[in-house]
mmCIF file of C-alpha atoms in Angstrom:
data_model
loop_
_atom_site.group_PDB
_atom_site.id
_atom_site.type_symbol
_atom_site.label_atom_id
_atom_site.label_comp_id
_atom_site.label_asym_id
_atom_site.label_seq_id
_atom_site.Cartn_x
_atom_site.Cartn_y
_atom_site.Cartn_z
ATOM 1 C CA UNK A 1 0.000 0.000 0.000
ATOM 2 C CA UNK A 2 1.341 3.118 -0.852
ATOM 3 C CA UNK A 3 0.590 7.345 -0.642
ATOM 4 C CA UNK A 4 -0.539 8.955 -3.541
ATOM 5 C CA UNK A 5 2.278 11.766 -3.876
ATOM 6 C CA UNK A 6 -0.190 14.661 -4.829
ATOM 7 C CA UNK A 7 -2.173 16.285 -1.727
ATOM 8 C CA UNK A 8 -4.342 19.483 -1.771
ATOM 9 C CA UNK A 9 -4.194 22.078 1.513
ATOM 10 C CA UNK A 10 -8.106 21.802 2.566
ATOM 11 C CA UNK A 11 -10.334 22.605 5.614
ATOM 12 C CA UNK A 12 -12.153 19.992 7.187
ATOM 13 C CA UNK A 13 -14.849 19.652 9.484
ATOM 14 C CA UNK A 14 -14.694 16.507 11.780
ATOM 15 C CA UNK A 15 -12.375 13.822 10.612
ATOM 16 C CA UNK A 16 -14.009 12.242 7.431
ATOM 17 C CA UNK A 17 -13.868 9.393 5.828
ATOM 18 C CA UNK A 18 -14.377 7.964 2.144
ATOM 19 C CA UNK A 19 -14.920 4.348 1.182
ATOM 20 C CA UNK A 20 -13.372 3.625 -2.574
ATOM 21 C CA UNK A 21 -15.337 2.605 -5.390
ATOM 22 C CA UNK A 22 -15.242 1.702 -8.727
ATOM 23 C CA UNK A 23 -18.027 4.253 -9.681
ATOM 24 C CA UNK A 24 -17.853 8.125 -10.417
ATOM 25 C CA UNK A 25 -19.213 9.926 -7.300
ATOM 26 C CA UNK A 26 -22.653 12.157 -7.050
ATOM 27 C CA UNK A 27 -21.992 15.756 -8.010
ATOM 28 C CA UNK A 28 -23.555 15.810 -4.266
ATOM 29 C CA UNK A 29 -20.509 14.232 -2.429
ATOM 30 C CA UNK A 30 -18.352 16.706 -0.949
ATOM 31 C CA UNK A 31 -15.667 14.781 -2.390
ATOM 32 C CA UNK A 32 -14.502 16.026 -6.189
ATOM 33 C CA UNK A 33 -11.334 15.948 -7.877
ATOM 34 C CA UNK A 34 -10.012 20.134 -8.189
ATOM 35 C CA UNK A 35 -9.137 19.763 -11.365
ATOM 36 C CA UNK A 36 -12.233 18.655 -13.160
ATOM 37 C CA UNK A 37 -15.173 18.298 -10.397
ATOM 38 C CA UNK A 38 -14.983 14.620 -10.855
ATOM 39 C CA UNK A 39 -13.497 11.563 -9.166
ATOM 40 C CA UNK A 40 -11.889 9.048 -11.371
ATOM 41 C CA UNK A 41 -11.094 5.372 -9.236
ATOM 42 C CA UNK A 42 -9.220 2.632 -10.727
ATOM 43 C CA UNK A 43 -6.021 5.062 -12.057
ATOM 44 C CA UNK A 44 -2.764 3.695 -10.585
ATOM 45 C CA UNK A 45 -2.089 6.618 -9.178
ATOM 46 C CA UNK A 46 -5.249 9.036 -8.465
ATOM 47 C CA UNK A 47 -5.433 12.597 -8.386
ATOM 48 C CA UNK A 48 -5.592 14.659 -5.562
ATOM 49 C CA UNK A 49 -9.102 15.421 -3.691
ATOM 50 C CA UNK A 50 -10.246 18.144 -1.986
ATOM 51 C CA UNK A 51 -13.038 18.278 1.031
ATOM 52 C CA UNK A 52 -15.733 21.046 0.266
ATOM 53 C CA UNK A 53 -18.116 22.442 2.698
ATOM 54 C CA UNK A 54 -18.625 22.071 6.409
ATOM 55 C CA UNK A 55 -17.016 24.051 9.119
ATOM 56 C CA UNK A 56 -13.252 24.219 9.315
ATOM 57 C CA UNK A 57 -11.433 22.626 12.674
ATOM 58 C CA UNK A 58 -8.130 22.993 11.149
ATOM 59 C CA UNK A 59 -5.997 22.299 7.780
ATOM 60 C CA UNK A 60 -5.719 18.622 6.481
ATOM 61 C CA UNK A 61 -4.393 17.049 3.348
ATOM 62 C CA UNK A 62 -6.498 14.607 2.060
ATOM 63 C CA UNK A 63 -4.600 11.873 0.386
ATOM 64 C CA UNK A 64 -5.665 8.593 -1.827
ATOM 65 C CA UNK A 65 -4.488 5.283 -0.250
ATOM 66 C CA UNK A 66 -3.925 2.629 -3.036
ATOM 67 C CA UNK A 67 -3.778 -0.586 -2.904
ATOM 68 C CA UNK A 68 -4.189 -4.214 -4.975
ATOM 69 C CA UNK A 69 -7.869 -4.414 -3.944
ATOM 70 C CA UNK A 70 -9.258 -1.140 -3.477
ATOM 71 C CA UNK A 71 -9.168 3.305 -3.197
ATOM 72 C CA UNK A 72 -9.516 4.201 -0.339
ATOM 73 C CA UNK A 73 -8.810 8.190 1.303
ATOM 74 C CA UNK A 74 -7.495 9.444 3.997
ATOM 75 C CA UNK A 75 -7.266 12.783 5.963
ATOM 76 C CA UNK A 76 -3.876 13.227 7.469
ATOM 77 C CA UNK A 77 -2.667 16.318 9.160
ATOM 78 C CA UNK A 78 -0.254 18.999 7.862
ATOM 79 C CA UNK A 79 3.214 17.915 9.370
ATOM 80 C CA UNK A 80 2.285 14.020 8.058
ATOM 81 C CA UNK A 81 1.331 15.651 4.727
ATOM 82 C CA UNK A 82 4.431 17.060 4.476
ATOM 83 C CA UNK A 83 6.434 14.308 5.514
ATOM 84 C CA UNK A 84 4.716 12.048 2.599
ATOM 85 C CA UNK A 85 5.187 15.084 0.321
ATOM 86 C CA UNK A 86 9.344 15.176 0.991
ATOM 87 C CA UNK A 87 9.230 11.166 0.683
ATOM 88 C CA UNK A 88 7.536 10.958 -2.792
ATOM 89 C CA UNK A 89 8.571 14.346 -4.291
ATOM 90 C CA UNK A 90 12.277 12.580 -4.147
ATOM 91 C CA UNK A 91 11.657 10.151 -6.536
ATOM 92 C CA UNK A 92 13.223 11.428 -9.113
ATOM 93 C CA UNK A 93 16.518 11.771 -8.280
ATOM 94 C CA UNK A 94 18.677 14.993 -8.728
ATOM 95 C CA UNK A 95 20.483 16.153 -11.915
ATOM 96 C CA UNK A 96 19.423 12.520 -13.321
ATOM 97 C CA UNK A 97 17.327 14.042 -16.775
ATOM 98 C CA UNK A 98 18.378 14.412 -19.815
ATOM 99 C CA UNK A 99 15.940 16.997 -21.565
ATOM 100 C CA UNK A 100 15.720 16.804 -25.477
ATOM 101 C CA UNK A 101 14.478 20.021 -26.888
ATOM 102 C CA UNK A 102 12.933 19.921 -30.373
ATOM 103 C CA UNK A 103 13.341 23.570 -31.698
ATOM 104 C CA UNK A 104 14.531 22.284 -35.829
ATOM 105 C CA UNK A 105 10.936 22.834 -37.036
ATOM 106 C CA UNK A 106 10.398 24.758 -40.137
ATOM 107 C CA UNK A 107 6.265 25.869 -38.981
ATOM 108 C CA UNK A 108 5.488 26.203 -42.403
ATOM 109 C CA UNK A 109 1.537 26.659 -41.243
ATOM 110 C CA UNK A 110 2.362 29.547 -39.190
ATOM 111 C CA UNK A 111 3.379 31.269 -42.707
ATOM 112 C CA UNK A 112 5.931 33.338 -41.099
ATOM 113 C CA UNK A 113 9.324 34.747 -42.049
ATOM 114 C CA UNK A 114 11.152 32.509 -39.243
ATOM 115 C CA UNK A 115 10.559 29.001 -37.455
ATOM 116 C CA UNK A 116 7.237 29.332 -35.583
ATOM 117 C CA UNK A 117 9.385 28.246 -32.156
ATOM 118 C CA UNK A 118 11.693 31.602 -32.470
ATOM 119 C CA UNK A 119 8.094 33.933 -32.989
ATOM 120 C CA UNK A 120 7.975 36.204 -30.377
ATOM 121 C CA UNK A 121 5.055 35.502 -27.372
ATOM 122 C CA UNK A 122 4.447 37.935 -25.416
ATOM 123 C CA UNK A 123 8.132 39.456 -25.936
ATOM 124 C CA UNK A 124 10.234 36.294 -25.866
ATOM 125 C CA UNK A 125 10.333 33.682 -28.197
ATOM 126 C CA UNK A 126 8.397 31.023 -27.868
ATOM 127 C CA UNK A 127 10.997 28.254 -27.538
ATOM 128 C CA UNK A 128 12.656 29.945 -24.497
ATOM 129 C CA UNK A 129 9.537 29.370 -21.969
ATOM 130 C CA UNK A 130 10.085 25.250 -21.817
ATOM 131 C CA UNK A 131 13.743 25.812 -22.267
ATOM 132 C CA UNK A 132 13.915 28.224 -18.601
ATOM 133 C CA UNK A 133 11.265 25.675 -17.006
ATOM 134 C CA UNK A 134 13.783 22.601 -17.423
ATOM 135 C CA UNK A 135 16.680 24.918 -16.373
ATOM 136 C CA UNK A 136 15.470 26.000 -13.056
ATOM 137 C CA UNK A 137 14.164 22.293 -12.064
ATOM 138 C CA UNK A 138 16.724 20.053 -10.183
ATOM 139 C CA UNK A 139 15.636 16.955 -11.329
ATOM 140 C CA UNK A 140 17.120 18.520 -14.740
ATOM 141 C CA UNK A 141 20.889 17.837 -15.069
ATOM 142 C CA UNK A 142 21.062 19.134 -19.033
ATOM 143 C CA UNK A 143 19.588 20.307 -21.860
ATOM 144 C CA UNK A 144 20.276 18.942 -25.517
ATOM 145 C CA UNK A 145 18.526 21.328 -27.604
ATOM 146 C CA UNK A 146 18.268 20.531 -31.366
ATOM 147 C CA UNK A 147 18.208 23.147 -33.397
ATOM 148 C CA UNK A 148 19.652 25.058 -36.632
ATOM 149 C CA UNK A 149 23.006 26.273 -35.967
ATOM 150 C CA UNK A 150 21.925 29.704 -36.151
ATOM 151 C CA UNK A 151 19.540 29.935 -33.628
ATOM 152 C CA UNK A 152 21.809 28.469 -30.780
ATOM 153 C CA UNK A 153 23.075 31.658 -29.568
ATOM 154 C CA UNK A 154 19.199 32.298 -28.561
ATOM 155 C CA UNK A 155 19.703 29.954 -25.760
ATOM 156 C CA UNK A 156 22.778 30.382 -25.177
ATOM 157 C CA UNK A 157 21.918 33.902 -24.206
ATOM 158 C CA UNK A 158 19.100 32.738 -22.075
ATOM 159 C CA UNK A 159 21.486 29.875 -20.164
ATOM 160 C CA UNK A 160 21.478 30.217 -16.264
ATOM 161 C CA UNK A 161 24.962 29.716 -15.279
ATOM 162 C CA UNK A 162 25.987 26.889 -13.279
ATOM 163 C CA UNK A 163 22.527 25.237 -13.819
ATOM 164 C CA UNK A 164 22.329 22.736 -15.911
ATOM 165 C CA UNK A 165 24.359 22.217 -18.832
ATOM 166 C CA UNK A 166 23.641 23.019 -22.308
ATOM 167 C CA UNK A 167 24.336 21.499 -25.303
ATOM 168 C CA UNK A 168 23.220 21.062 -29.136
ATOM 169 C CA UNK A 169 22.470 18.290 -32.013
ATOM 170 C CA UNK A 170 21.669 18.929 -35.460
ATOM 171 C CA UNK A 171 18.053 18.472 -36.421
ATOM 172 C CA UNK A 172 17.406 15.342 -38.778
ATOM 173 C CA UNK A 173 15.287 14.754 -42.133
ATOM 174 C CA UNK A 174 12.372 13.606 -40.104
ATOM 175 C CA UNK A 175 11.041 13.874 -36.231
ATOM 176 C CA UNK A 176 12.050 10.913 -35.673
ATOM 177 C CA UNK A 177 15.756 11.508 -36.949
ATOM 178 C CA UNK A 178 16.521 14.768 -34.591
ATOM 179 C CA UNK A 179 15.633 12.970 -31.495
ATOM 180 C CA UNK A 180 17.894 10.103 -32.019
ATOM 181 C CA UNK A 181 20.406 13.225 -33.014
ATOM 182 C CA UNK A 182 19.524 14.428 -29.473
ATOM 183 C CA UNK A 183 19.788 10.913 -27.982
ATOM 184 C CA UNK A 184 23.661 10.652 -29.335
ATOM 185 C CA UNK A 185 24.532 14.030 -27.235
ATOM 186 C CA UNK A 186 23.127 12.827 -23.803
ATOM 187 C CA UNK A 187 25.268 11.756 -20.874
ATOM 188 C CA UNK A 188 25.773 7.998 -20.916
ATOM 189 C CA UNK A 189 25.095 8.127 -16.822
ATOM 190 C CA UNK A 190 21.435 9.770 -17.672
ATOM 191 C CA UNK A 191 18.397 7.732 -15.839
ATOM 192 C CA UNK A 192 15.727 9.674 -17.703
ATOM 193 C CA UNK A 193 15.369 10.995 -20.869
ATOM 194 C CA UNK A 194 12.424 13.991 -21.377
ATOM 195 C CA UNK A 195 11.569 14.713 -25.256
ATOM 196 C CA UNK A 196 9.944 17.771 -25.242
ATOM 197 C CA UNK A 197 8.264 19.813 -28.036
ATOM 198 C CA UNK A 198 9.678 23.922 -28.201
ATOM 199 C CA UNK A 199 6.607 24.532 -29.539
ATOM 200 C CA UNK A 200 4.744 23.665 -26.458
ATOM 201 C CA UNK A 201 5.608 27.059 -24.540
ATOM 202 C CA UNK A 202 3.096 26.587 -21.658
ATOM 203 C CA UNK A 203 3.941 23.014 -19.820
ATOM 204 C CA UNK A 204 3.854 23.215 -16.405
ATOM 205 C CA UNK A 205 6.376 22.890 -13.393
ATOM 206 C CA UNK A 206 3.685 20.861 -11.889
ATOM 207 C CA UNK A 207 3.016 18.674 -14.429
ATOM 208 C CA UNK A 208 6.530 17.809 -16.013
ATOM 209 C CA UNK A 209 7.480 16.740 -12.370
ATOM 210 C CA UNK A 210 4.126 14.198 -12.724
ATOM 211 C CA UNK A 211 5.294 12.725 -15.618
ATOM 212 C CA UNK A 212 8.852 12.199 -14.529
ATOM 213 C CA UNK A 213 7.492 10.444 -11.440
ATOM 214 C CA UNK A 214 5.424 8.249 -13.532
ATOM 215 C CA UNK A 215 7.954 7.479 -16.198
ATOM 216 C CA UNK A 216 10.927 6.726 -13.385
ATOM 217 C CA UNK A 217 8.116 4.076 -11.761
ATOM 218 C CA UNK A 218 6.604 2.518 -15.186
ATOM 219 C CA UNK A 219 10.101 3.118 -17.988
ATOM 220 C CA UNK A 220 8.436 5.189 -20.250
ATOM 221 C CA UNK A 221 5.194 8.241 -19.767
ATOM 222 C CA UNK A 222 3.687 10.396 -21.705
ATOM 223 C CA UNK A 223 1.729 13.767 -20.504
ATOM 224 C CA UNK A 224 -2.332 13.797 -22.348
ATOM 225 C CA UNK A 225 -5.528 14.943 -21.468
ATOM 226 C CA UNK A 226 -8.435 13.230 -21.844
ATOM 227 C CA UNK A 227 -10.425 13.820 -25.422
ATOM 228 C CA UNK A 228 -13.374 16.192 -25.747
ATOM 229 C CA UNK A 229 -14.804 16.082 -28.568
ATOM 230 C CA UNK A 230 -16.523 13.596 -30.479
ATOM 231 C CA UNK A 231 -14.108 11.234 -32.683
ATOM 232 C CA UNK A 232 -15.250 9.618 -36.189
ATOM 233 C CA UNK A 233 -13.035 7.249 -37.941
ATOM 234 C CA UNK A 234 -13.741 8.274 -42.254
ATOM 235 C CA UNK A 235 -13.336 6.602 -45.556
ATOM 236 C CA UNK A 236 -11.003 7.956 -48.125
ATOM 237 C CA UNK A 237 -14.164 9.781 -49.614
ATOM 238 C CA UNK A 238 -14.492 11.794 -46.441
ATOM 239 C CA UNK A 239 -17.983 9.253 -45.041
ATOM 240 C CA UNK A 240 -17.862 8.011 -41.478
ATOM 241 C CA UNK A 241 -16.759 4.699 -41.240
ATOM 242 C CA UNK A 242 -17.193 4.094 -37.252
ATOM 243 C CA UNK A 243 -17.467 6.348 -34.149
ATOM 244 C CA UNK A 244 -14.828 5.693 -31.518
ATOM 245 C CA UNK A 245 -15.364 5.388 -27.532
ATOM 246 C CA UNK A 246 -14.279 9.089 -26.571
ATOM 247 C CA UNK A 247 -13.767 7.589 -22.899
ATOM 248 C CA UNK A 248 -11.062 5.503 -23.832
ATOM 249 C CA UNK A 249 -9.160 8.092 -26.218
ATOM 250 C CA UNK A 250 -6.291 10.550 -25.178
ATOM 251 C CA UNK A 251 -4.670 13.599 -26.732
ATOM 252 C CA UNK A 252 -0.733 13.107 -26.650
ATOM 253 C CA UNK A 253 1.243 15.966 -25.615
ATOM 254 C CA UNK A 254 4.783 16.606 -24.164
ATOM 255 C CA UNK A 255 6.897 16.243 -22.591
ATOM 256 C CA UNK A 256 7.609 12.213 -23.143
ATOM 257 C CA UNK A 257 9.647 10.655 -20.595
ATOM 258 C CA UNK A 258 11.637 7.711 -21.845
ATOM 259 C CA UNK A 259 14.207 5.415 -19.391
ATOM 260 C CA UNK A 260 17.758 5.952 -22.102
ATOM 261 C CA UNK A 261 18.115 1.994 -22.344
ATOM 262 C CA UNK A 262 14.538 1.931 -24.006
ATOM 263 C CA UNK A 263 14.910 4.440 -26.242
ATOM 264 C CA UNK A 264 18.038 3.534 -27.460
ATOM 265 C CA UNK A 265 16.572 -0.397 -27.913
ATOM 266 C CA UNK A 266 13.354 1.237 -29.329
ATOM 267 C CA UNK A 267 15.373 2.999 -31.876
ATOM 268 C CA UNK A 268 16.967 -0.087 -32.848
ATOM 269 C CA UNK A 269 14.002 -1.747 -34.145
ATOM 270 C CA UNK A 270 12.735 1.526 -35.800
ATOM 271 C CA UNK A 271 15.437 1.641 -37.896
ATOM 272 C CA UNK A 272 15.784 -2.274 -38.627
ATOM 273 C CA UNK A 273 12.710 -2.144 -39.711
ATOM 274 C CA UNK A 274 12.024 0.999 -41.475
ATOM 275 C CA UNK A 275 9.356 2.175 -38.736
ATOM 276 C CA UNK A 276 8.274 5.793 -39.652
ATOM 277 C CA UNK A 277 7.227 7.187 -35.734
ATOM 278 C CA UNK A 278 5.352 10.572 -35.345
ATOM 279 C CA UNK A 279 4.834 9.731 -31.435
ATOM 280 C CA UNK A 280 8.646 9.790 -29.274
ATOM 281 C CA UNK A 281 6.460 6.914 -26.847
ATOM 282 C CA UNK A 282 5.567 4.919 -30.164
ATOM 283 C CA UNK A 283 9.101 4.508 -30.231
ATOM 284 C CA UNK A 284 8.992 2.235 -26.806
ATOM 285 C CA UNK A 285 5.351 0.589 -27.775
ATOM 286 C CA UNK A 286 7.092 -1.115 -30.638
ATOM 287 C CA UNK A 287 8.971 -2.988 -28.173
ATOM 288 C CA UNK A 288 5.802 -4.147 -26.567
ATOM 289 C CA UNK A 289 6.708 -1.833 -23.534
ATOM 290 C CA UNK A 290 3.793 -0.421 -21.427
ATOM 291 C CA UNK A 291 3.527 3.356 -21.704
ATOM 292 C CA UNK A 292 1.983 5.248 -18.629
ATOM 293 C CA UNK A 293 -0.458 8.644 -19.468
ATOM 294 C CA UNK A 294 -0.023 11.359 -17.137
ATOM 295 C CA UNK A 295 -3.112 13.650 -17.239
ATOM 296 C CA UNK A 296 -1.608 17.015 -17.994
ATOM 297 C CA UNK A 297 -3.453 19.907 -18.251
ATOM 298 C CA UNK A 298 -5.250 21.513 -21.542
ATOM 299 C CA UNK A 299 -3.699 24.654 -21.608
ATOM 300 C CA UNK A 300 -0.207 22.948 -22.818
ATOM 301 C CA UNK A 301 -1.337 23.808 -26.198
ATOM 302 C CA UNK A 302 0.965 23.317 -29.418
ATOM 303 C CA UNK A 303 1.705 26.510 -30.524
ATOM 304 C CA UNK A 304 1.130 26.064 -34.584
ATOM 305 C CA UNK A 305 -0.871 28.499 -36.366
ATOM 306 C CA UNK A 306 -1.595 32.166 -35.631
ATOM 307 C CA UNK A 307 -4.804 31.300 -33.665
ATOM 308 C CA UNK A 308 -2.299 29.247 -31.560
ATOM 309 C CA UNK A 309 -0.201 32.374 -30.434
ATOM 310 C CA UNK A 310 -3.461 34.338 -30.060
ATOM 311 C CA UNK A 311 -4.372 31.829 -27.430
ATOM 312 C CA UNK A 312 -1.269 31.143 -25.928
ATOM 313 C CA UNK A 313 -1.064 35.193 -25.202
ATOM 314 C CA UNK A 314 -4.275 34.946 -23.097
ATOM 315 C CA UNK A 315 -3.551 32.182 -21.306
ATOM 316 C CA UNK A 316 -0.022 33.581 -20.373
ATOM 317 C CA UNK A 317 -2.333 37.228 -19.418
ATOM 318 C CA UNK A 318 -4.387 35.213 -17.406
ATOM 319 C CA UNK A 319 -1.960 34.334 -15.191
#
């Protein structure tokens, strides 16, 4: 049986209890998940809960117990909290990630004078909000950025000193091709490695340390939200063909956290076999290796097409 490693500050009224079960919750129960006012049982590692309403006696975390046989939560007081907080925010062990950062992209849908990843957002360029997120975490020992030779001195210029250390690949023909170019510039002693998209500017802290949890636990993870909309599988001749089960379907997004040894296998059998991959994770799958989803959040939008930047602007003024 182990802690969940996410907890939530809340304020209780008398102790409380929840029994786990394998259905969603009433919109009635006090109990609801903060990010999207529902409660999701049978993940392998749940989100955090919150208690709402009553009369506060005090502050509590309320924490997810897991085990083989069933959910169940649990409120524990602050100095516990924290002490499970310091035990399970460790995981991931100092300096021990290799980031690759894809900024070789061309953005020809942008239809602008310069790589969409360079465009300015909000007065820096895009690829520079990931790239100071990775510097400033410690799990984060370097960054292999791939990119044309003549953007380097962008990040270069935006390099915290005596942070992590920075270095550079070439980009390749396909996607595929500049992250095995980043793969040959990573330190050999490396326990993670975290593929991330440049043109993703609006990951968060929060979330990249989720992912590296889940990916040091399970080999390989990939941050995705849950799907939305309403997916239909077409002929060539644009008629529907089948509808698929939305609950079942994910949106990938990045980062992608890959143990080295996997990647570099995965690769392997890509290239042996003249795989084409579009997906860093598909890499892994074709080894028959389980990949882990870590629910991210929806703002980590890709940053593609004017529209794109329009949003991305809010979101950042809405912080």
């Amino acid at each position: 049986m182990a802690f969940s490693r996410y907890s939530t500050p809340v304020s209780t009224p008398a102790p409380a209890t929840l029994a786990g079960s394998s259905k969603l919750l009433p919109s009635s129960s006090p109990w609801h998940n903060v990010r999207n006012n529902r409660l999701v049982l049978g993940t392998s590692i749940p989100n955090c809960l919150r208690l709402r309403g009553g009369r506060a006696h005090g502050i509590f975390h309320v924490h997810v117990v897991e085990s083989k046989s069933r959910l169940r939560t649990k409120v524990v007081s602050d100095k516990d909290a924290d002490d499970i907080s310091s035990q399970t925010n460790e995981l991931v062990p100092k300096k021990s990630v290799s980031v690759i950062l894809l900024a070789g992209g061309k953005g020809k849908r942008m239809g602008a004078s310069m790589p969409k990843q360079y465009l300015p957002l909000l007065g820096q360029p895009i690829a520079l909000y990931s790239f100071r997120i990775f510097s400033l975490m410690s799990e984060v020992k370097e960054i292999v950025v791939v990119c044309d030779p003549s953007y380097r001195d962008i990040f270069e210029e935006a390099q915290n000193s005596g942070t992590v250390y920075l270095k550079f690949a070439s980009p390749g023909k396909e996607r595929q091709d500049s992250v095995f170019n980043g793969l040959q510039e990573v330190d050999q002693t490396t326990e993670l490695v975290c593929v991330h998209d440049s043109a993703r500017p609006l990951v968060l802290t929060d979330d990249v340390k989720k992912v590296l949890n889940d990916a040091w636990v399970h080999g390989a993870a990939v941050l995705g939200v849950p799907v939305k909309a309403t997916i239909k599988e077409a002929s060539n001749d644009n008629f529907v063909t089948r509808t698929l089960n939305r609950q079942t379907l994910w949106e990938m997004h990045t980062p992608q956290v890959i143990k080295p040894s996997l990647l570099r296998k995965g690769f392997e059998v890509v290239y042996r076999e003249g795989l084409e991959v579009t997906d860093y994770v598909l890499i892994v799958e074709h080894l028959k290796h389980p990949v882990y989803i870590t629910e991210g959040s929806y703002t980590n939008i890709k940053v593609t097409t004017p529209d794109d930047l329009l949003l991305a602007e809010r979101i950042l003024n809405q912080k």
